[in-house]
CSV table of C-alpha atoms and ligand atoms in Angstrom, one decimal:
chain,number,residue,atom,x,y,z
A,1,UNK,CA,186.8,129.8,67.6
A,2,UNK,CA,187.7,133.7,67.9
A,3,UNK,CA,188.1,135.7,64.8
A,4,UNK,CA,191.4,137.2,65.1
A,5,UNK,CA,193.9,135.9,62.5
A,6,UNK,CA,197.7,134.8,63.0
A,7,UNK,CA,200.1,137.0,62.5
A,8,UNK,CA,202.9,136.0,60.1
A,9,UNK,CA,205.7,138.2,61.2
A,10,UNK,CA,205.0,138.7,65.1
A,11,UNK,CA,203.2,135.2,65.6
A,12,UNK,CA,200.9,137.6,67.5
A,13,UNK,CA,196.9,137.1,67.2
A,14,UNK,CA,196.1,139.7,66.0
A,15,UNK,CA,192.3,141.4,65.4
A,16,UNK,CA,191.9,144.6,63.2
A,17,UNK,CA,195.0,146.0,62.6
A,18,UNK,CA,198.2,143.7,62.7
A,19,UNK,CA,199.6,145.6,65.9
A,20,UNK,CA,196.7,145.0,68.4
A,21,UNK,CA,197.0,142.2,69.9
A,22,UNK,CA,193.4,140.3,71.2
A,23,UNK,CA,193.5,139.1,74.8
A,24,UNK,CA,190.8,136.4,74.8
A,25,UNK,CA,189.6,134.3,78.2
A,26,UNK,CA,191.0,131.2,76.6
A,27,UNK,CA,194.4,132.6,76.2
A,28,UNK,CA,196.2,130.4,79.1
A,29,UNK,CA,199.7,131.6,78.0
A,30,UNK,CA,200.1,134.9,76.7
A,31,UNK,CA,203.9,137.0,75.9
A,32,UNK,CA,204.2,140.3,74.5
A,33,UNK,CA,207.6,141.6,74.0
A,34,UNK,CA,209.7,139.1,75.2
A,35,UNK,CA,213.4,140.0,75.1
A,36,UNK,CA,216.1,137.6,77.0
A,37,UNK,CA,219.8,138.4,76.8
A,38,UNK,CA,222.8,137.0,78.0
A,39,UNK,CA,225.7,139.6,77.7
A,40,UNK,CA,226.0,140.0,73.9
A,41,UNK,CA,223.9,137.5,72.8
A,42,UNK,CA,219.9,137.6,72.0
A,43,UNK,CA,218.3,134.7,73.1
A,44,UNK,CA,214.6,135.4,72.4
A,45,UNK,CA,213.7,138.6,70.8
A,46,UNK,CA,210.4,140.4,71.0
A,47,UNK,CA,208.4,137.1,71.5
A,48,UNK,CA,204.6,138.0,70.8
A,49,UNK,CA,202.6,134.7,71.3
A,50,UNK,CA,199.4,133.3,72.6
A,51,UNK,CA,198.7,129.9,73.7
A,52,UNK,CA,194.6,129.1,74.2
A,53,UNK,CA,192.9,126.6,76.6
A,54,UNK,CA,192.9,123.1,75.0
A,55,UNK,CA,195.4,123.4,72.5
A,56,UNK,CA,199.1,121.5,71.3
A,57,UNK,CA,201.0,124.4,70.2
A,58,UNK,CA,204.6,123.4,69.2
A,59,UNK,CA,207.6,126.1,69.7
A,60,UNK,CA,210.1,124.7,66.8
A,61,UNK,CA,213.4,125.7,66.2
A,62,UNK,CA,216.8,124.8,65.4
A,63,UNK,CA,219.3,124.1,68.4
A,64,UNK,CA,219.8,127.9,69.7
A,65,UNK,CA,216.5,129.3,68.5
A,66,UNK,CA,215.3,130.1,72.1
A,67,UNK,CA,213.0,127.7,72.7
A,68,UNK,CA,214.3,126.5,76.2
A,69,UNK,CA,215.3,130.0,77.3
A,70,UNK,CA,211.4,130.9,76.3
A,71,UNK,CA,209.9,127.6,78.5
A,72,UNK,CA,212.3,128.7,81.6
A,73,UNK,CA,210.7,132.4,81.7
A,74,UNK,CA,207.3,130.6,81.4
A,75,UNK,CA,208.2,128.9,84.4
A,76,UNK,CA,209.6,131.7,86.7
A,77,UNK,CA,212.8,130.1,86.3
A,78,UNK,CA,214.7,132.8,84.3
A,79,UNK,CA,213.8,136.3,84.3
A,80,UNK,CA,212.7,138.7,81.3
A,81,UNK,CA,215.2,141.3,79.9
A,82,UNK,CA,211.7,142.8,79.1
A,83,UNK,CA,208.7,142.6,78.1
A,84,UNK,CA,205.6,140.7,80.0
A,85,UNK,CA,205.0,136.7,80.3
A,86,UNK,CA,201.5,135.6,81.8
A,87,UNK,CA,200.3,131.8,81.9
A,88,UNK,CA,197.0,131.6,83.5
A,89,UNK,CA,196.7,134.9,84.4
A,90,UNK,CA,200.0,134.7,86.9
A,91,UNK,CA,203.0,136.5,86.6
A,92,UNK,CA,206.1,133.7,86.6
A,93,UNK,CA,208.5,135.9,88.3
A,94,UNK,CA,206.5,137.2,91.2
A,95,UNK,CA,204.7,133.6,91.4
A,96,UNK,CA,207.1,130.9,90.8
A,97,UNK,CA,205.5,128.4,93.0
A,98,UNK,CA,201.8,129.1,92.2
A,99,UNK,CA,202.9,128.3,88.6
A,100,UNK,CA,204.9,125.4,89.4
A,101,UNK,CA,201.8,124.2,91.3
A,102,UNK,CA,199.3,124.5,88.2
A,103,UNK,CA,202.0,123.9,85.7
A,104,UNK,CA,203.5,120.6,84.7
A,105,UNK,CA,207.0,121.2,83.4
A,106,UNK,CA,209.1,117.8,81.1
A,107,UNK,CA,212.7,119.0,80.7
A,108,UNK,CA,214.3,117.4,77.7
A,109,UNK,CA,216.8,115.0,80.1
A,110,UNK,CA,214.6,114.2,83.4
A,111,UNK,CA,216.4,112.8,86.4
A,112,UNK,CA,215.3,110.4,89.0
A,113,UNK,CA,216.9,109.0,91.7
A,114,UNK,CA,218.1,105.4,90.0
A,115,UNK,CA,218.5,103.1,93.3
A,116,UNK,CA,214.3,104.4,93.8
A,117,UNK,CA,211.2,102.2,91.8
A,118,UNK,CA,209.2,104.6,89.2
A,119,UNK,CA,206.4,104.7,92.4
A,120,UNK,CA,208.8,105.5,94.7
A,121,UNK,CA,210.1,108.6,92.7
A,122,UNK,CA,206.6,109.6,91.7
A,123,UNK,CA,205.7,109.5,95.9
A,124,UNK,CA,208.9,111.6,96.6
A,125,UNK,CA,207.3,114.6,94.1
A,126,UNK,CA,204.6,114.5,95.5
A,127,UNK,CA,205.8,115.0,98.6
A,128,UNK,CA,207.8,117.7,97.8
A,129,UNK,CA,205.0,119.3,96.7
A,130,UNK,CA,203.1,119.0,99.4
A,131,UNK,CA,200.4,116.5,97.9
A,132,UNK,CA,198.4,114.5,100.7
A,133,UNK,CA,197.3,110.7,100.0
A,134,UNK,CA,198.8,110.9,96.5
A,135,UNK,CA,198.6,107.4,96.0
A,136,UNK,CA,196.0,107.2,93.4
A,137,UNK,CA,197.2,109.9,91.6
A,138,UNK,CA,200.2,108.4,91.1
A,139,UNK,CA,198.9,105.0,89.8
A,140,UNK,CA,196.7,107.0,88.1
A,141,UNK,CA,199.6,109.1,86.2
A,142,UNK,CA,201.8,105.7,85.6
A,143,UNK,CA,198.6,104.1,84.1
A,144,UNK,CA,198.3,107.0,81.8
A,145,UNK,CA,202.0,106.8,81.4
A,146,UNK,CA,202.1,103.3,80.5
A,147,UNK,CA,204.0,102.3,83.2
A,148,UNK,CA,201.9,100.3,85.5
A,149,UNK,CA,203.9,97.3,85.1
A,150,UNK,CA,207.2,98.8,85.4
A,151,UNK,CA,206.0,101.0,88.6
A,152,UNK,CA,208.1,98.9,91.2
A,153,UNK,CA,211.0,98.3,89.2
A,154,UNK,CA,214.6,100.5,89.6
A,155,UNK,CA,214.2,103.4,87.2
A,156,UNK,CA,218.3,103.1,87.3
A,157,UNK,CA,216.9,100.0,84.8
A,158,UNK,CA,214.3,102.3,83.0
A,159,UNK,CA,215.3,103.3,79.0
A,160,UNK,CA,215.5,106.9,77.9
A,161,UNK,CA,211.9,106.6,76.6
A,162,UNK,CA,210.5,105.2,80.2
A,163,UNK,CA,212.1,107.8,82.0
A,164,UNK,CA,210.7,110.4,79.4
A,165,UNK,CA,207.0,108.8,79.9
A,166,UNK,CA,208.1,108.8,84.1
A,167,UNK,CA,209.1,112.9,83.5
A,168,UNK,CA,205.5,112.8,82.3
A,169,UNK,CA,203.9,110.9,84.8
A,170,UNK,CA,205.6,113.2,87.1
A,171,UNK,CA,203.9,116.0,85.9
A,172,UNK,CA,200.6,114.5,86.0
A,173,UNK,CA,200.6,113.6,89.6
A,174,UNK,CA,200.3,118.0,90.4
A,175,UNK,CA,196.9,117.2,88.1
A,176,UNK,CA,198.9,120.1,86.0
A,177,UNK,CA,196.2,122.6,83.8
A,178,UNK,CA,199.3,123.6,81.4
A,179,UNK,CA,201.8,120.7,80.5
A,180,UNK,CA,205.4,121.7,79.0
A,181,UNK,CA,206.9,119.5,77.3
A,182,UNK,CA,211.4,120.2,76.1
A,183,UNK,CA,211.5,118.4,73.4
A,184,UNK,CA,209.6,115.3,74.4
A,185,UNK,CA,210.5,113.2,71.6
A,186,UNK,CA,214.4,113.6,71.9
A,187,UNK,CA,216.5,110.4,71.8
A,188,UNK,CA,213.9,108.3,72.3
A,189,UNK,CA,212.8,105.3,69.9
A,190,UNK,CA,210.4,105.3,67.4
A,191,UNK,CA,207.6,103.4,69.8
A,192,UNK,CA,208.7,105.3,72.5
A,193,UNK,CA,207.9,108.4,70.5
A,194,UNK,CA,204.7,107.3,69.4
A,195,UNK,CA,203.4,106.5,73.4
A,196,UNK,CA,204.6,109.9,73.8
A,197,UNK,CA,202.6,111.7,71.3
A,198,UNK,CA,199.2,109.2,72.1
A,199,UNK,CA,199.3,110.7,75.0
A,200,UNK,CA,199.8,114.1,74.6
A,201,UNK,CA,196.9,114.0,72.0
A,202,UNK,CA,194.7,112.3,75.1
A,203,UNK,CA,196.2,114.8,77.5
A,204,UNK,CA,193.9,117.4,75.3
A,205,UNK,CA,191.3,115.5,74.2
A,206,UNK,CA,190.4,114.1,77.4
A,207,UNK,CA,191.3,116.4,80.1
A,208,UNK,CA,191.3,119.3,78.1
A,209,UNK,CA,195.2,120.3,78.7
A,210,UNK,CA,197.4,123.3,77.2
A,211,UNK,CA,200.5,121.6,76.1
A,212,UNK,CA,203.1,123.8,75.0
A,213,UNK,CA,206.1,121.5,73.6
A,214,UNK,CA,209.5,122.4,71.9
A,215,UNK,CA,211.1,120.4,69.6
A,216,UNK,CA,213.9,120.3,66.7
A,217,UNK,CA,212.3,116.6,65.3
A,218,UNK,CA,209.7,118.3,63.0
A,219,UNK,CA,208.4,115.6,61.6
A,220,UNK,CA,207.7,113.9,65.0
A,221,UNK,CA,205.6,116.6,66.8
A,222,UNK,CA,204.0,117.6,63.0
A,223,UNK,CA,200.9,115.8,63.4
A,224,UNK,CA,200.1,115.9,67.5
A,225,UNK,CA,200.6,120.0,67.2
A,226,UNK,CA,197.4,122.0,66.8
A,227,UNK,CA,199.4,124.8,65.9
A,228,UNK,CA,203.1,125.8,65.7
A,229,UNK,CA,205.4,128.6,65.9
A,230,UNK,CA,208.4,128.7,64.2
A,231,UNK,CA,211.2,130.3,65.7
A,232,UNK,CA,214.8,131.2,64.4
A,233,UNK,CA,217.3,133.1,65.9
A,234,UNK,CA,215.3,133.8,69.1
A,235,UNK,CA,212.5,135.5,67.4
A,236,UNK,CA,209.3,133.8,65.9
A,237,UNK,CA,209.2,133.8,62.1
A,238,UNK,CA,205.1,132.1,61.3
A,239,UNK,CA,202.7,130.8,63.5
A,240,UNK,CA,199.5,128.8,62.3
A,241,UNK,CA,198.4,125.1,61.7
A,242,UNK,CA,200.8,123.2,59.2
A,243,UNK,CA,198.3,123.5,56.6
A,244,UNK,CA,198.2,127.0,57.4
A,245,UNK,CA,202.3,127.7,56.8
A,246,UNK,CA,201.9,124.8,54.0
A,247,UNK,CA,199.5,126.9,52.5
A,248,UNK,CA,201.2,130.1,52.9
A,249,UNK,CA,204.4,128.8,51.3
A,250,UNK,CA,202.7,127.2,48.3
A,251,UNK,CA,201.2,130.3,46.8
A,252,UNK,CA,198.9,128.1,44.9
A,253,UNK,CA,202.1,126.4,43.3
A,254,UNK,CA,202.7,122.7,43.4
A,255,UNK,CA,206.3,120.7,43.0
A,256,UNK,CA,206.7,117.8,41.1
A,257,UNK,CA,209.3,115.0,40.5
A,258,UNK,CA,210.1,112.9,37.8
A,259,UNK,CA,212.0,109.8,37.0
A,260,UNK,CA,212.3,108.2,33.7
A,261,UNK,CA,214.7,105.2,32.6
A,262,UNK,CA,215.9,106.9,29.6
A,263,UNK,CA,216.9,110.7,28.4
A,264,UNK,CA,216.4,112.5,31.4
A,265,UNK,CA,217.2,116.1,29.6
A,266,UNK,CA,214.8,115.4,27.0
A,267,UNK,CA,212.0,114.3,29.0
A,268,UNK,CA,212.5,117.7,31.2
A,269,UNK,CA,212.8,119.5,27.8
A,270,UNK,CA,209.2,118.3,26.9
A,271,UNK,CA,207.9,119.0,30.5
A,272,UNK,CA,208.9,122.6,30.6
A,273,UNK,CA,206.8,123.1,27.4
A,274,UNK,CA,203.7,122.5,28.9
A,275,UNK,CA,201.4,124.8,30.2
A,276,UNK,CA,201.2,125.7,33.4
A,277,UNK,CA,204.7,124.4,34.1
A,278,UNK,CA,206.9,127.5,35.8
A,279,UNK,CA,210.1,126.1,36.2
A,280,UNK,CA,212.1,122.6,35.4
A,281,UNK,CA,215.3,121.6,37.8
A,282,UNK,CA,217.4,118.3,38.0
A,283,UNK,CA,217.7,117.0,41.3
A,284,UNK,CA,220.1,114.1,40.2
A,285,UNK,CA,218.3,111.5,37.8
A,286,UNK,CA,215.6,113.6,39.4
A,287,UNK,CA,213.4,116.3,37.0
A,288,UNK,CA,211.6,118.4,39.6
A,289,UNK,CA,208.9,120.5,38.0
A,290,UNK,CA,207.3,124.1,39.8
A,291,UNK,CA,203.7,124.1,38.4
A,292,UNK,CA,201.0,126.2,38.7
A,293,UNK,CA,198.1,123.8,39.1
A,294,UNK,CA,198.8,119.9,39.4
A,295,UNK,CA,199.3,118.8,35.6
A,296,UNK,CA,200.4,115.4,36.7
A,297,UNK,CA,198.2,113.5,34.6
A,298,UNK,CA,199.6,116.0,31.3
A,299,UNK,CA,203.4,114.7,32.6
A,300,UNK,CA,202.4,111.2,32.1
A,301,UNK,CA,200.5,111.4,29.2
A,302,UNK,CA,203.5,114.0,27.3
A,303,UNK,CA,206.1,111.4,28.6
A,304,UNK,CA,204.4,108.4,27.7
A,305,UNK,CA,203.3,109.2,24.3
A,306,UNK,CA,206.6,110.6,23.2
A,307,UNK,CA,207.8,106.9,24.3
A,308,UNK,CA,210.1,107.3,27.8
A,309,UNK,CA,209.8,105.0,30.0
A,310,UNK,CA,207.9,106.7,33.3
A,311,UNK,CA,209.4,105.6,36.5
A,312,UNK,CA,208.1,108.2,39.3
A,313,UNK,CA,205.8,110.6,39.6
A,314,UNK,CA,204.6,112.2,42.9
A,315,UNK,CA,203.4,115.8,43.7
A,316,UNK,CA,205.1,117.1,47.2
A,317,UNK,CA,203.7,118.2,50.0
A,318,UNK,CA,204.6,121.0,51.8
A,319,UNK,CA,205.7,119.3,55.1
A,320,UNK,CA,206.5,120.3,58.2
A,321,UNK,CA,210.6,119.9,57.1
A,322,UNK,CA,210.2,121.9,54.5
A,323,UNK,CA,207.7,124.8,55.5
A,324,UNK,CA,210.2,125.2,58.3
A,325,UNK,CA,213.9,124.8,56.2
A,326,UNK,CA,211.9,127.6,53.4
A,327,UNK,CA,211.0,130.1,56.3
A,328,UNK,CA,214.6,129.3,58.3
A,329,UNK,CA,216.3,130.2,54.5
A,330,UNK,CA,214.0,132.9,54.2
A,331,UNK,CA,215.1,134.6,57.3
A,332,UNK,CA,218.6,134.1,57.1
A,333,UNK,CA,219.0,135.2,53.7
B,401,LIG,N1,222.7,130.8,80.6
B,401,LIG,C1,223.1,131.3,79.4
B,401,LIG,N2,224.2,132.1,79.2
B,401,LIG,C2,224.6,132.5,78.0
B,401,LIG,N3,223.9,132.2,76.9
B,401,LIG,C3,222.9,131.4,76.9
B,401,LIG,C4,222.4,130.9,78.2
B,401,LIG,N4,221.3,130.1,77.9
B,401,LIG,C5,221.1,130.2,76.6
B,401,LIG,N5,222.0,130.9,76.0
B,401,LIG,C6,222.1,131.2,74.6
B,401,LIG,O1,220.9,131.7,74.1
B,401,LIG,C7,220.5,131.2,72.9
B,401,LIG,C8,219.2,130.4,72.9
B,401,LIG,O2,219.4,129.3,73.7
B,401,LIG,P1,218.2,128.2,74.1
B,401,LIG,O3,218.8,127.2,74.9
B,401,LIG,O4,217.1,129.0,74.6
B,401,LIG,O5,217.8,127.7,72.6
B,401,LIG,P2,217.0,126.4,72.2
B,401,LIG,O6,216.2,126.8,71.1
B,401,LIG,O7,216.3,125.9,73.4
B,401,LIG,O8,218.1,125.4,71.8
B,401,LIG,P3,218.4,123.9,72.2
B,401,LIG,O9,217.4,123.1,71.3
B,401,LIG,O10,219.8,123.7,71.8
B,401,LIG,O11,218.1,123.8,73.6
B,401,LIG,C9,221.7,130.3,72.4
B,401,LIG,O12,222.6,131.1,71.6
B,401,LIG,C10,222.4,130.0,73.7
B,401,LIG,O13,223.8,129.8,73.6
């Protein structure tokens, strides 16, 4: 673990002074400046991000945020307005293929020829990319996959969520040292999504893979993601774990809500008298309470004794959802 710190603002790591920006060894994916336009409009915006060796980072964002236009430049497939892109040391632009060789790439809808078996498709990328007696890679990548059984079948008969784990498996078969993933976890069910999440997590634990995913489905990536970077309007707003940002956010300040069966405005009356209580909204039949430690036990005690009739009580947690909706508000307003 280096020393440097994440940089709210930039989503830079930075060491000393919040400008410099640290280039370590384990830094596999590294972006400084970053600006993409099309005509009039700003896709990505002075991106400053690092991606180490071993690591799930998730790039999430609302539809527009630049996530994809970000991926392609990683991939040599779209070129910066400015600024410099790096993944393992190589520059994307001037060496698309070596990049495509040592980089697995997912796109969010992946195509296979549907009259072709999952093997069959899997043999024909190899061969494209020049890959010599393939054949236990690719049972290899299907196993991984999950696909075994399904490896002779049509994929033209393969669900949204096979050909996603196939997209994967395709990947794999280049033995890839970075993997990106377009948001892996799109239309897919909620097994499906939980298949593709087991095995990113093994991707990293067990081969020691940089996966670099976007995704709008925040509470689906949430707990694979060893770190994520929050991006709006093509520029990256926090970067750090979730507990990090849920940390961040909180400002030592806890929310609760509170239900009772009978006088709601009373009972929020007697809430907001106690100490350490900030603030007391209504959310509905809902009393939500801003607090400045967690006096949970003091709500139920208060309520109780003065004779209401307690039906909920629960502290929340600074979630994924709602680290990123406060830091999307945030930069919009
Ligand atoms: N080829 C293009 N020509 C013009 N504008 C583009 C082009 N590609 C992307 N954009 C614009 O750049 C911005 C960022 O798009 P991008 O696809 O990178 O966002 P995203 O975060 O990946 O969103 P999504 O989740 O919808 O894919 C959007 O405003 C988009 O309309």
């Amino acid at each position: 673990m280096d020393d440097s710190v994440a940089n709210v603002s930039t989503g830079t790591e930075t060491k000393g002074t919040a400008t410099e920006v640290v280039d370590l060894p384990e830094h596999v994916i590294k972006i400084d400046r970053l600006t993409k336009r099309y005509g009039d409009v700003t896709a990505v915006d002075r991106l400053d991000l690092r991606v180490r060796k071993g690591e799930v980072f998730g790039l999430l964002g609302p539809n527009g945020a630049g996530k994809t236009t970000t991926i392609l430049t990683l991939l040599g497939l779209i070129e910066p307005t400015s600024g410099t892109v790096r993944v393992l040391g190589m520059n994307p632009t001037k060496e698309a293929i070596k990049v495509k060789q040592r980089v697995g790439y997912v796109p969010d809808s992946v195509g296979f020829y549907p009259s072709m078996t999952g093997r069959e498709n899997l043999r024909y990328t190899a061969r494209l990319n020049g890959i010599k007696d393939a054949e236990d890679r690719i049972a290899d990548a299907l196993e991984q996959v999950g696909l075994t059984e399904a490896a002779d079948r049509r994929t033209g008969g393969y669900s949204r969520g096979m050909l996603q784990r196939l997209g994967i498996a395709d990947a794999l078969v280049k033995n890839p040292q970075v993997m990106i993933l377009d948001e892996p976890t799109i239309a897919i069910d909620p097994e499906g999504v939980k298949l593709v999440l087991d095995l990113i997590r093994r991707l990293r634990d067990e081969r020691g893979m940089t996966v670099l995913l976007s995704s709008h489905l925040l509470y689906q990536v949430q707990e694979v993601c060893d770190r994520v970077g929050i991006f709006v309007r093509g520029r990256l707003v926090a970067v750090g774990s979730v507990e990090e940002l849920s940390q961040r956010l909180a400002q030592g300040r806890t929310v609760t809500e509170i239900a009772v069966a009978d006088d709601v405005d009373l009972a929020a009356r007697r809430i907001a008298k106690l100490d350490s209580v900030q603030q007391v909204d209504r959310e509905g039949d809902l009393i939500v309470a801003v607090c400045t430690a967690d006096v949970r036990g003091k709500i139920a005690e208060t309520l109780v004794g003065a004779g209401h009739t307690l039906l909920h009580l629960r502290q929340r947690s600074s979630h994924l959802d709602e680290i990123y909706h406060r830091y999307f508000h945030e930069q919009v307003n």
